[in-house]
Amino acid sequence: MNTGAPWMTPQEAKSRVLHHQRKLHRWATADKDKRFCDLWNLVCDPATIQEAWTRVRANRGAATAGVDAWTRRNVAHHIGEDRFLIELREALRSRAFRPLPVREWGIPKKGGKIRYLGIPALRDRVVQMALKLMLEPIFESDFYDSSYGYRPGRRAHDAIAEIVHLGNTPALYEWVIEADIEACFDHIDHRMLMSEIERRIGDRRVLALIRAFLKAGVMTEAGRFERRLTGTPQGGIISPLLANVALNVLDQEFEARWPKTQGQRHWQRRKGFATYRLIRYADDFVVMVKGTNAQAEMVMAELPNVLKPIGLTLSPDKTRLAHIDDGFEFLGFRIVRKPRGNAKPCVYTFVSDEALASIKRKVKALTKSDRTSLTLTELIWALNPVLRGWAAYFHHAAAKQTFSYVRYYTWWRVARWLCRKHAHTNWKELCRRYNLPGQPTEGIVLYDVGAVRVTRYRYRGSKIPTPWNEVESKVMMPSPSDDDIDFLGRLEERLVGR
């Protein structure tokens, strides 16, 4: 292909990249054994570099600097975007590009632990995005249908919908193995990961670039350089894709054990064997088992052996066996089967206690007494995105009462904040001054979580389209809203994959 094409408009670059992605996805789907040996030209294509920069620049993380201290604003003000991209592309084409160490940043977690994120340099993020644009359509053709984390067109609600589908009549999968991988991103074995990548990618230049990113090392918060022999930095653009490639070994093992037809599953159970299905979202997964308690325990005992070849282990504190009637938590939802009058029992999803506590902590932090220097308008501007994103994520659960409670709690916190801000003013005067509980100042209204409509999320099965389907115009493909993405990024470790 012609890689000497000049810089083009963002729309032209996006269209050209989509054209390449559709071809790669079609070829990878048609031939499961095909190896792609000439991807370097596509990675270095001006359209790929330009589209990668457009996506990185639009990300909120573009304002966060890596070890080189460069941000989106620095590029625009000092050297200009065109020169930045030209120099980056020339470094790639001449094989002179070398990734910089990622900047490590610790985020406190519940229980006193710390989760470490790796922040790559801005130039490295652009190259990682270019790699992802070309690699993702290839590996997507191999991924497991019931894997939902960090994949285009898929979301956490699809994983929940499949659990509900398997727990309800007629499937009636009653035993649930809740599992969580211990520090997944930190412990992925590099040799195993590269062997999985080499199964599909034969271009040595692309493979060398991926190895360079894996071996780039980390600059700790103390300013000390450390080289990591395992793992891929959490926070890197390409890291979720690499984690899915590694965890696909786990997926393939369970896919091989899953009888393809309903008749085969019935025959297997008549012979006294259990049938079970893995449902994974990043490094959080559950195994739905139809069989006895003893059979479910046998399946759970096999999990460590399946994970051992990829260098991963299960978290003992977060791995357990439960009956669906007793309920369990997954991705922030409380999932439990309940009776409903004379009808057959039904699987319901509720907001988990941890997710409710999470939004309360956030609201409480935003309405503390040390923030009374803000105006009411500024406070509402801070609260609304948090409330809107949380409600958008949980509005498919049986959450009407929970939403009403969050509305009450939020208004109570705002009222306390107002009373602290105006310590010598009575509540009646505050209501008159701020037009409460109606529309406050300047037309900025506090987001009403209690008015959010609860709807059912339908199970889409294996027919979830990708952005590279040629029949894209004929298939409606729902995608997460900005609020969903924002909330998923803020949820604690228990609610999403780490």
Coordinates of C-alpha atoms in Angstrom, one line a residue:
M1 CA 0.0 0.0 0.0
N2 CA 1.1 3.6 -0.5
T3 CA 2.5 4.9 2.8
G4 CA 3.9 8.1 1.4
A5 CA 0.5 9.7 1.3
P6 CA 0.4 13.3 2.5
W7 CA -1.3 14.5 5.6
M8 CA -5.1 14.6 5.2
T9 CA -8.1 15.9 7.0
P10 CA -9.2 14.1 10.2
Q11 CA -12.3 12.8 8.3
E12 CA -10.2 11.4 5.5
A13 CA -7.7 9.8 7.9
K14 CA -10.5 8.2 9.9
S15 CA -12.1 6.8 6.7
R16 CA -8.7 5.4 5.4
V17 CA -8.0 3.8 8.8
L18 CA -11.4 2.2 8.9
H19 CA -10.9 0.9 5.4
H20 CA -7.6 -0.8 6.5
Q21 CA -9.3 -2.2 9.7
R22 CA -12.2 -3.7 7.8
K23 CA -9.8 -5.5 5.5
L24 CA -7.7 -6.8 8.3
H25 CA -10.8 -8.0 10.3
R26 CA -12.3 -9.7 7.2
W27 CA -9.0 -11.5 6.4
A28 CA -8.5 -12.6 10.1
T29 CA -12.1 -13.8 10.4
A30 CA -11.9 -15.8 7.1
D31 CA -8.6 -17.6 8.0
K32 CA -8.1 -18.3 11.7
D33 CA -4.5 -19.5 11.0
K34 CA -3.5 -16.5 8.9
R35 CA -0.3 -14.6 10.1
F36 CA 0.0 -10.9 9.1
C37 CA 3.6 -10.3 8.0
D38 CA 3.3 -6.7 6.6
L39 CA 1.7 -4.5 9.2
W40 CA 4.5 -2.1 9.7
N41 CA 3.6 0.0 6.7
L42 CA 0.0 0.3 8.0
V43 CA 1.2 1.3 11.5
C44 CA 3.5 4.0 9.9
D45 CA 0.8 5.2 7.4
P46 CA 0.2 8.9 7.8
A47 CA -3.5 8.3 8.2
T48 CA -2.9 5.9 11.1
I49 CA -0.6 8.3 12.9
Q50 CA -3.0 11.2 12.3
E51 CA -6.0 9.1 13.5
A52 CA -4.0 7.9 16.5
W53 CA -3.1 11.5 17.5
T54 CA -6.8 12.6 17.1
R55 CA -7.9 9.9 19.5
V56 CA -5.1 10.5 22.0
R57 CA -5.6 14.3 21.9
A58 CA -9.4 13.9 22.6
N59 CA -8.7 11.8 25.6
R60 CA -8.7 13.6 29.0
G61 CA -5.4 11.9 29.8
A62 CA -3.7 13.9 27.0
A63 CA -3.4 16.7 29.6
T64 CA -1.4 14.4 31.9
A65 CA 2.4 14.3 31.3
G66 CA 4.6 11.3 31.2
V67 CA 8.3 11.2 32.1
D68 CA 9.1 13.7 29.3
A69 CA 6.7 16.3 30.8
W70 CA 5.0 16.8 27.4
T71 CA 1.2 17.3 27.1
R72 CA -1.2 18.1 24.4
R73 CA -0.9 21.8 25.1
N74 CA 2.9 21.7 25.0
V75 CA 2.8 20.2 21.6
A76 CA 0.4 22.8 20.2
H77 CA 2.3 25.8 21.7
H78 CA 6.0 24.8 21.1
I79 CA 6.5 22.7 18.0
G80 CA 3.0 22.4 16.5
E81 CA 1.0 19.2 15.8
D82 CA 2.2 18.7 12.2
R83 CA 5.9 18.8 13.1
F84 CA 5.3 16.6 16.1
L85 CA 3.6 13.9 13.9
I86 CA 6.1 14.2 11.1
E87 CA 9.1 13.7 13.5
L88 CA 7.3 10.8 15.2
R89 CA 6.5 9.1 11.9
E90 CA 10.1 9.5 10.7
A91 CA 11.4 8.0 13.9
L92 CA 9.2 5.0 13.4
R93 CA 10.0 4.5 9.8
S94 CA 13.8 4.8 10.5
R95 CA 13.4 2.3 13.4
A96 CA 15.0 5.0 15.7
F97 CA 11.9 5.2 17.9
R98 CA 12.5 4.0 21.5
P99 CA 9.7 4.0 24.1
L100 CA 10.4 6.0 27.3
P101 CA 9.7 4.5 30.8
V102 CA 6.2 5.0 32.0
R103 CA 5.6 7.3 35.0
E104 CA 4.1 5.4 37.9
W105 CA 1.3 7.0 39.9
G106 CA -0.2 5.4 43.0
I107 CA -4.0 5.6 43.6
P108 CA -5.3 4.6 47.1
K109 CA -7.8 1.8 47.2
K110 CA -10.2 0.6 49.8
G111 CA -8.5 -1.4 52.5
G112 CA -5.3 0.7 52.5
K113 CA -3.8 -0.9 49.4
I114 CA -2.5 1.2 46.4
R115 CA -3.2 0.6 42.7
Y116 CA -0.3 1.8 40.5
L117 CA -1.1 3.2 37.1
G118 CA 1.6 3.7 34.4
I119 CA 1.4 6.9 32.5
P120 CA 3.3 6.7 29.1
A121 CA 4.9 9.7 27.5
L122 CA 2.6 11.4 25.0
R123 CA 4.6 10.3 21.9
D124 CA 4.4 6.7 23.2
R125 CA 0.7 7.0 23.6
V126 CA 0.3 8.0 20.0
V127 CA 2.4 5.0 18.8
Q128 CA 0.5 2.6 21.1
M129 CA -2.7 3.9 19.6
A130 CA -1.4 3.4 16.1
L131 CA -0.5 -0.2 17.0
K132 CA -3.9 -0.8 18.6
L133 CA -5.7 0.5 15.5
M134 CA -4.0 -2.2 13.4
L135 CA -3.9 -5.1 15.9
E136 CA -7.3 -4.9 17.4
P137 CA -9.3 -5.9 14.3
I138 CA -7.1 -8.9 13.9
F139 CA -7.3 -10.3 17.5
E140 CA -11.0 -9.4 17.8
S141 CA -11.8 -12.2 15.3
D142 CA -10.3 -14.7 17.8
F143 CA -11.7 -13.4 21.1
Y144 CA -14.3 -15.3 23.1
D145 CA -17.9 -14.4 22.7
S146 CA -18.4 -14.1 26.4
S147 CA -15.5 -11.8 27.0
Y148 CA -16.7 -8.2 27.3
G149 CA -14.0 -6.0 28.9
Y150 CA -12.1 -3.4 26.8
R151 CA -13.6 -4.5 23.5
P152 CA -15.3 -2.3 20.9
G153 CA -19.1 -2.4 20.9
R154 CA -19.2 -4.4 24.2
R155 CA -20.0 -3.2 27.7
A156 CA -20.4 -4.4 31.3
H157 CA -24.2 -4.7 30.8
D158 CA -23.7 -7.4 28.2
A159 CA -21.8 -9.5 30.7
I160 CA -24.6 -9.0 33.3
A161 CA -27.3 -9.8 30.7
E162 CA -25.6 -13.1 29.9
I163 CA -25.5 -14.0 33.6
V164 CA -29.3 -13.2 33.9
H165 CA -30.0 -15.2 30.7
L166 CA -28.2 -18.3 32.0
G167 CA -29.7 -18.0 35.5
N168 CA -33.3 -17.8 34.2
T169 CA -35.6 -20.4 32.8
P170 CA -34.9 -22.5 30.7
A171 CA -31.1 -22.5 31.2
L172 CA -31.2 -22.5 35.1
Y173 CA -27.5 -22.4 35.8
E174 CA -27.6 -22.2 39.6
W175 CA -24.0 -22.3 40.9
V176 CA -21.7 -19.3 40.4
I177 CA -18.0 -19.2 40.8
E178 CA -16.9 -15.6 41.5
A179 CA -13.2 -15.2 40.6
D180 CA -10.8 -12.3 40.4
I181 CA -7.2 -12.4 39.1
E182 CA -4.6 -11.1 41.5
A183 CA -2.8 -8.0 40.0
C184 CA -3.5 -9.2 36.4
F185 CA -1.7 -6.3 34.6
D186 CA 1.4 -6.7 36.8
H187 CA 2.0 -10.4 36.4
I188 CA 1.3 -11.3 32.8
D189 CA 4.2 -13.4 31.5
H190 CA 6.0 -11.6 28.6
R191 CA 7.1 -14.8 26.8
M192 CA 3.7 -16.3 26.9
L193 CA 2.1 -13.1 25.7
M194 CA 4.5 -12.7 22.8
S195 CA 4.0 -16.3 21.8
E196 CA 0.2 -15.6 21.6
I197 CA 0.8 -12.4 19.6
E198 CA 3.2 -14.2 17.2
R199 CA 0.5 -16.7 16.4
R200 CA -1.2 -14.0 14.4
I201 CA 1.5 -11.4 13.8
G202 CA 4.6 -12.3 11.7
D203 CA 6.0 -8.8 11.1
R204 CA 9.2 -8.6 13.0
R205 CA 9.2 -4.8 13.2
V206 CA 5.8 -4.8 14.9
L207 CA 6.8 -7.5 17.3
A208 CA 10.0 -5.7 18.2
L209 CA 8.0 -2.5 18.9
I210 CA 5.6 -4.4 21.2
R211 CA 8.6 -6.0 23.0
A212 CA 10.1 -2.5 23.4
F213 CA 7.0 -1.2 25.1
L214 CA 6.9 -4.3 27.4
K215 CA 10.5 -3.7 28.4
A216 CA 10.4 0.1 28.7
G217 CA 10.4 0.0 32.5
V218 CA 8.9 2.2 35.1
M219 CA 9.9 5.5 36.7
T220 CA 8.6 5.2 40.3
E221 CA 7.2 8.1 42.3
A222 CA 10.5 8.2 44.2
G223 CA 12.3 8.9 40.9
R224 CA 13.9 5.5 40.6
F225 CA 14.0 3.5 37.3
E226 CA 12.8 -0.1 37.6
R227 CA 12.8 -2.7 34.8
R228 CA 9.8 -5.1 35.0
L229 CA 10.1 -8.6 33.8
T230 CA 6.4 -9.3 33.8
G231 CA 3.2 -7.4 33.2
T232 CA 2.1 -4.5 31.1
P233 CA 1.6 -1.1 32.7
Q234 CA -2.0 -0.4 33.6
G235 CA -2.8 2.9 32.0
G236 CA -1.1 2.3 28.7
I237 CA -3.4 2.5 25.6
I238 CA -2.4 -0.9 24.3
S239 CA -2.3 -2.6 27.7
P240 CA -6.0 -3.7 27.7
L241 CA -5.7 -5.3 24.3
L242 CA -2.5 -7.2 25.4
A243 CA -4.3 -8.3 28.6
N244 CA -7.2 -9.7 26.5
V245 CA -4.7 -11.5 24.3
A246 CA -3.1 -13.1 27.3
L247 CA -6.5 -13.9 29.0
N248 CA -7.7 -15.4 25.8
V249 CA -5.8 -18.6 26.8
L250 CA -8.3 -18.9 29.7
D251 CA -11.2 -18.1 27.4
Q252 CA -10.2 -20.7 24.9
E253 CA -9.9 -23.4 27.5
F254 CA -13.5 -22.8 28.6
E255 CA -14.8 -22.4 25.1
A256 CA -13.3 -25.8 24.3
R257 CA -15.3 -27.3 27.2
W258 CA -18.5 -25.7 26.2
P259 CA -20.8 -28.0 24.2
K260 CA -21.9 -26.1 21.1
T261 CA -25.5 -27.1 20.8
Q262 CA -28.3 -27.5 23.4
G263 CA -28.6 -31.2 22.5
Q264 CA -25.0 -31.8 23.3
R265 CA -25.4 -30.0 26.7
H266 CA -28.4 -32.1 27.5
W267 CA -26.5 -35.3 26.6
Q268 CA -23.5 -34.3 28.8
R269 CA -25.7 -33.7 31.8
R270 CA -27.5 -37.0 31.3
K271 CA -24.1 -38.7 31.5
G272 CA -23.6 -37.1 34.9
F273 CA -21.3 -34.2 33.9
A274 CA -21.8 -30.5 34.6
T275 CA -22.0 -27.9 31.9
Y276 CA -20.4 -24.5 32.7
R277 CA -19.8 -21.2 31.0
L278 CA -17.2 -18.5 31.6
I279 CA -18.3 -14.9 31.5
R280 CA -15.3 -12.4 31.7
Y281 CA -15.0 -8.7 32.0
A282 CA -11.3 -7.8 31.9
D283 CA -9.8 -9.7 34.9
D284 CA -13.1 -10.2 36.7
F285 CA -15.0 -13.2 35.7
V286 CA -17.7 -15.7 36.8
V287 CA -18.3 -19.3 35.8
M288 CA -21.9 -20.3 35.7
V289 CA -22.3 -24.0 36.4
K290 CA -25.3 -26.3 35.8
G291 CA -24.8 -29.3 38.0
T292 CA -24.2 -30.2 41.6
N293 CA -22.3 -28.3 44.3
A294 CA -19.5 -30.9 44.2
Q295 CA -19.2 -30.5 40.4
A296 CA -19.0 -26.7 40.8
E297 CA -16.2 -27.1 43.4
M298 CA -14.3 -29.4 41.0
V299 CA -14.5 -26.6 38.3
M300 CA -13.3 -24.0 40.8
A301 CA -10.3 -26.3 41.7
E302 CA -9.2 -26.4 38.1
L303 CA -9.0 -22.6 37.6
P304 CA -5.5 -22.1 39.1
N305 CA -4.1 -24.8 36.7
V306 CA -5.6 -23.0 33.7
L307 CA -4.2 -19.6 34.8
K308 CA -0.7 -20.9 35.7
P309 CA 0.7 -21.1 32.1
I310 CA 0.1 -17.3 31.7
G311 CA 1.7 -16.5 35.0
L312 CA -1.5 -15.4 36.8
T313 CA -3.1 -16.5 40.1
L314 CA -6.5 -16.1 41.6
S315 CA -7.2 -13.6 44.5
P316 CA -8.2 -15.9 47.4
D317 CA -10.2 -13.1 49.1
K318 CA -12.3 -12.5 46.0
T319 CA -12.8 -16.1 44.7
R320 CA -15.8 -18.1 46.1
L321 CA -18.6 -20.4 45.2
A322 CA -22.2 -19.2 45.6
H323 CA -25.7 -20.3 44.8
I324 CA -27.6 -17.9 42.6
D325 CA -30.5 -17.9 45.1
D326 CA -28.0 -16.5 47.7
G327 CA -26.8 -13.9 45.4
F328 CA -23.4 -12.5 44.4
E329 CA -21.8 -9.3 43.2
F330 CA -20.3 -8.6 39.8
L331 CA -19.2 -5.3 38.2
G332 CA -21.1 -3.3 40.8
F333 CA -24.4 -5.2 40.5
R334 CA -26.0 -7.5 43.1
I335 CA -27.3 -10.5 41.2
V336 CA -29.8 -12.8 42.9
R337 CA -32.7 -15.1 41.9
K338 CA -35.9 -14.4 43.7
P339 CA -39.4 -16.0 43.7
R340 CA -42.2 -13.9 42.3
G341 CA -45.7 -15.2 43.4
N342 CA -47.0 -18.1 41.4
A343 CA -44.5 -17.6 38.6
K344 CA -41.1 -19.2 38.2
P345 CA -38.2 -17.5 40.1
C346 CA -36.5 -14.8 38.2
V347 CA -33.0 -13.4 38.3
Y348 CA -32.9 -9.7 39.4
T349 CA -30.0 -7.2 39.3
F350 CA -29.7 -4.6 42.0
V351 CA -27.1 -1.9 42.8
S352 CA -24.6 -3.5 45.2
D353 CA -23.9 -2.1 48.6
E354 CA -20.4 -1.2 47.5
A355 CA -21.6 0.7 44.5
L356 CA -24.1 2.7 46.6
A357 CA -21.4 3.4 49.2
S358 CA -19.1 4.6 46.3
I359 CA -21.5 7.3 45.1
K360 CA -22.2 8.4 48.6
R361 CA -18.5 8.8 49.3
K362 CA -18.2 10.9 46.1
V363 CA -21.1 13.1 47.0
K364 CA -19.9 13.5 50.5
A365 CA -16.4 14.5 49.3
L366 CA -17.8 17.1 47.0
T367 CA -20.1 18.7 49.7
K368 CA -17.6 18.9 52.5
S369 CA -17.4 22.0 54.6
D370 CA -14.0 22.9 53.2
R371 CA -15.6 23.5 49.8
T372 CA -18.0 26.3 51.0
S373 CA -16.0 28.8 49.1
L374 CA -17.7 27.6 45.9
T375 CA -21.0 29.0 44.7
L376 CA -24.0 26.7 44.5
T377 CA -23.8 26.8 40.7
E378 CA -20.2 25.5 40.9
L379 CA -21.1 22.8 43.3
I380 CA -23.9 21.6 41.1
W381 CA -21.6 21.6 38.1
A382 CA -19.3 19.3 40.0
L383 CA -22.0 17.0 41.2
N384 CA -24.0 16.5 38.0
P385 CA -21.4 14.5 36.0
V386 CA -20.9 12.2 38.9
L387 CA -24.6 11.6 39.4
R388 CA -25.4 11.3 35.7
G389 CA -22.7 8.8 35.0
W390 CA -23.6 6.7 38.0
A391 CA -27.3 6.6 37.1
A392 CA -26.5 5.9 33.4
Y393 CA -24.5 2.8 34.5
F394 CA -27.1 1.4 36.8
H395 CA -30.4 2.4 35.1
H396 CA -30.8 -1.2 33.8
A397 CA -30.9 -2.6 37.3
A398 CA -34.0 -2.8 39.6
A399 CA -32.8 0.4 41.1
K400 CA -35.8 2.8 41.4
Q401 CA -35.8 2.8 45.2
T402 CA -32.0 3.2 45.2
F403 CA -32.2 6.1 42.8
S404 CA -34.8 7.8 45.1
Y405 CA -32.5 7.3 48.1
V406 CA -29.5 8.8 46.2
R407 CA -31.6 11.8 45.2
Y408 CA -32.6 12.3 48.9
Y409 CA -29.1 11.8 50.1
T410 CA -27.6 14.3 47.6
W411 CA -30.2 17.0 48.4
W412 CA -29.5 16.4 52.1
R413 CA -25.8 16.9 51.6
V414 CA -26.4 20.0 49.5
A415 CA -28.7 21.4 52.2
R416 CA -26.0 20.8 54.9
W417 CA -23.4 22.4 52.7
L418 CA -25.6 25.5 52.3
C419 CA -26.2 25.7 56.0
R420 CA -22.5 25.7 56.6
K421 CA -21.9 28.2 53.9
H422 CA -24.5 30.6 55.4
A423 CA -24.1 29.8 59.1
H424 CA -26.2 32.7 60.3
T425 CA -29.1 32.3 57.8
N426 CA -32.1 30.2 58.5
W427 CA -33.4 27.6 56.1
K428 CA -36.5 29.5 55.0
E429 CA -34.3 32.4 53.9
L430 CA -31.9 30.1 52.1
C431 CA -34.9 28.6 50.2
R432 CA -36.1 32.0 49.2
R433 CA -32.6 33.2 48.2
Y434 CA -31.8 30.1 46.1
N435 CA -35.3 29.3 44.9
L436 CA -35.2 25.8 46.5
P437 CA -36.2 23.1 46.0
G438 CA -37.1 24.2 42.5
Q439 CA -34.6 25.7 40.0
P440 CA -31.6 27.3 41.7
T441 CA -29.4 30.1 40.4
E442 CA -28.6 30.7 36.7
G443 CA -30.8 27.8 35.5
I444 CA -28.3 25.1 36.7
V445 CA -30.4 22.3 38.1
L446 CA -29.1 19.4 40.3
Y447 CA -29.4 16.2 38.3
D448 CA -32.4 14.3 39.5
V449 CA -31.3 10.7 39.9
G450 CA -34.8 9.7 41.2
A451 CA -36.3 10.7 37.8
V452 CA -34.1 8.3 35.8
R453 CA -36.1 5.7 34.0
V454 CA -35.2 2.1 34.7
T455 CA -35.1 0.0 31.6
R456 CA -34.3 -3.6 30.7
Y457 CA -31.0 -4.4 28.9
R458 CA -31.6 -7.1 26.4
Y459 CA -29.2 -10.0 26.0
R460 CA -27.4 -9.8 22.6
G461 CA -25.7 -13.2 22.7
S462 CA -22.9 -13.7 20.2
K463 CA -24.4 -11.3 17.7
I464 CA -22.6 -8.2 18.9
P465 CA -21.3 -6.3 15.9
T466 CA -17.9 -4.7 15.6
P467 CA -17.1 -1.3 14.2
W468 CA -15.5 -3.1 11.2
N469 CA -18.6 -5.0 10.0
E470 CA -19.3 -4.2 6.3
V471 CA -23.1 -4.3 7.2
E472 CA -22.6 -1.7 9.9
S473 CA -25.4 0.4 8.6
K474 CA -27.9 -2.5 8.9
V475 CA -27.0 -3.3 12.5
M476 CA -27.7 -1.0 15.4
M477 CA -24.6 -1.1 17.6
P478 CA -25.1 0.6 21.0
S479 CA -22.0 2.1 22.4
P480 CA -21.2 3.4 25.9
S481 CA -22.1 7.0 26.4
D482 CA -19.5 9.5 27.7
D483 CA -21.1 9.2 31.1
D484 CA -20.7 5.5 31.2
I485 CA -17.1 5.7 30.2
D486 CA -16.5 8.4 32.8
F487 CA -18.1 6.4 35.5
L488 CA -16.4 3.2 34.6
G489 CA -13.1 5.0 34.9
R490 CA -13.9 6.2 38.4
L491 CA -15.3 3.0 39.8
E492 CA -13.2 1.3 42.4
E493 CA -11.3 -1.9 41.7
R494 CA -14.1 -4.1 42.7
L495 CA -16.5 -2.7 40.2
V496 CA -14.5 -3.0 37.0
G497 CA -11.5 -4.9 35.7
R498 CA -8.1 -3.5 37.0

